[in-house]
Amino acid sequence: MADFYNLKFLGLSRQLPILKAPSGIKIAGFNSVGDMELLKRAGEDLSKKIQNLGLDFDVILTTELKGIPISQEIARNLNKDYVCLRKSIKCYMLNPISIKSESITSGQVEYFISELDYNKLKGKKVIFVDDVFSTGATFKNMIDFSNDFDFDIVAGAFILKEATKTDLNKPLNFEFLGEKVICSGLLPLPD
């Protein structure tokens, strides 16, 4: 029988199973896909934080799959478009570009973006959106991608930030590699 962690944030409570990630560490298995109440509240919270910080940006960038629904919520709230990096090449992608990345839950990942979607990013100010900020590896890879492909990431927005017990009193907004990071809540790492 699995152990569970009771996540409480934004007035919601969710029971998350404690699972082992590919890296071997234990995590609370957070999956916002399909949780419309949570996505709506997190989307409203992150949208307000982005506005309150006065962040000037043109488009949202996310990765498949768990970043898509929260990106849609923020894009709708702030009247912006979003672009999604895919985990495989699709037949409708014109001249796809490959980006290598790594995440705590997926391990090594290769993402692809169509030339048409890349053109939406080129020369623009971009906010990267995803579900959980863990080690920062995915966000760092997106910053590297932006540096290599002529667009500027101005911030990252995440539903949750994974945190050790010593991190629980740290602010939800912080800087990572010189970029602003905005989060709606903390997800403590299990013992």
Coordinates of C-alpha atoms in Angstrom, one line a residue, residues 20-86:
K20 CA 10.2 6.9 -6.5
A21 CA 11.3 9.0 -9.4
P22 CA 13.7 7.7 -12.1
S23 CA 16.5 9.5 -10.2
G24 CA 15.8 7.3 -7.2
I25 CA 14.6 10.0 -4.9
K26 CA 11.1 9.9 -3.4
I27 CA 8.6 12.5 -4.6
A28 CA 4.9 13.3 -3.9
G29 CA 3.3 12.4 -7.3
F30 CA 1.7 15.6 -8.3
N31 CA -0.4 15.5 -11.5
S32 CA -2.6 18.5 -12.3
V33 CA -3.7 17.2 -15.7
G34 CA -7.5 17.0 -15.6
D35 CA -7.8 18.7 -12.2
M36 CA -9.8 21.7 -13.5
E37 CA -10.4 23.3 -10.0
L38 CA -6.7 23.2 -9.2
L39 CA -5.7 24.4 -12.7
K40 CA -8.2 27.3 -12.5
R41 CA -7.0 28.5 -9.1
A42 CA -3.3 28.1 -9.9
G43 CA -3.8 29.8 -13.3
E44 CA -5.5 32.8 -11.6
D45 CA -2.9 32.9 -8.9
L46 CA 0.1 32.8 -11.3
S47 CA -1.6 35.3 -13.7
K48 CA -2.0 37.8 -10.9
K49 CA 1.6 37.3 -9.7
I50 CA 2.8 37.8 -13.3
Q51 CA 0.7 41.0 -13.5
N52 CA 1.7 42.3 -10.1
L53 CA 5.4 41.9 -11.0
G54 CA 4.8 43.9 -14.1
L55 CA 6.4 41.3 -16.3
D56 CA 6.4 42.4 -20.0
F57 CA 6.2 39.3 -22.2
D58 CA 4.9 38.3 -25.6
V59 CA 4.3 34.5 -25.5
I60 CA 4.3 31.5 -23.1
L61 CA 6.6 28.5 -23.7
T62 CA 5.8 25.1 -22.2
T63 CA 6.6 21.4 -22.6
E64 CA 4.4 18.4 -23.2
L65 CA 2.4 17.2 -21.3
K66 CA 1.9 18.6 -17.8
G67 CA 2.8 22.1 -18.7
I68 CA 0.0 22.4 -21.3
P69 CA -3.1 22.9 -19.2
I70 CA -1.6 25.4 -16.8
S71 CA -0.2 27.3 -19.8
Q72 CA -3.7 27.4 -21.4
E73 CA -5.1 28.8 -18.2
I74 CA -2.5 31.6 -17.9
A75 CA -2.6 32.3 -21.6
R76 CA -6.4 32.7 -21.4
N77 CA -6.2 34.9 -18.3
L78 CA -3.5 37.2 -19.8
N79 CA -4.7 37.1 -23.4
K80 CA -1.4 35.6 -24.7
D81 CA -0.5 32.8 -27.1
Y82 CA 1.6 29.8 -26.0
V83 CA 3.9 27.4 -27.7
C84 CA 4.5 23.8 -26.7
L85 CA 7.6 21.8 -27.1
R86 CA 6.6 18.2 -28.1

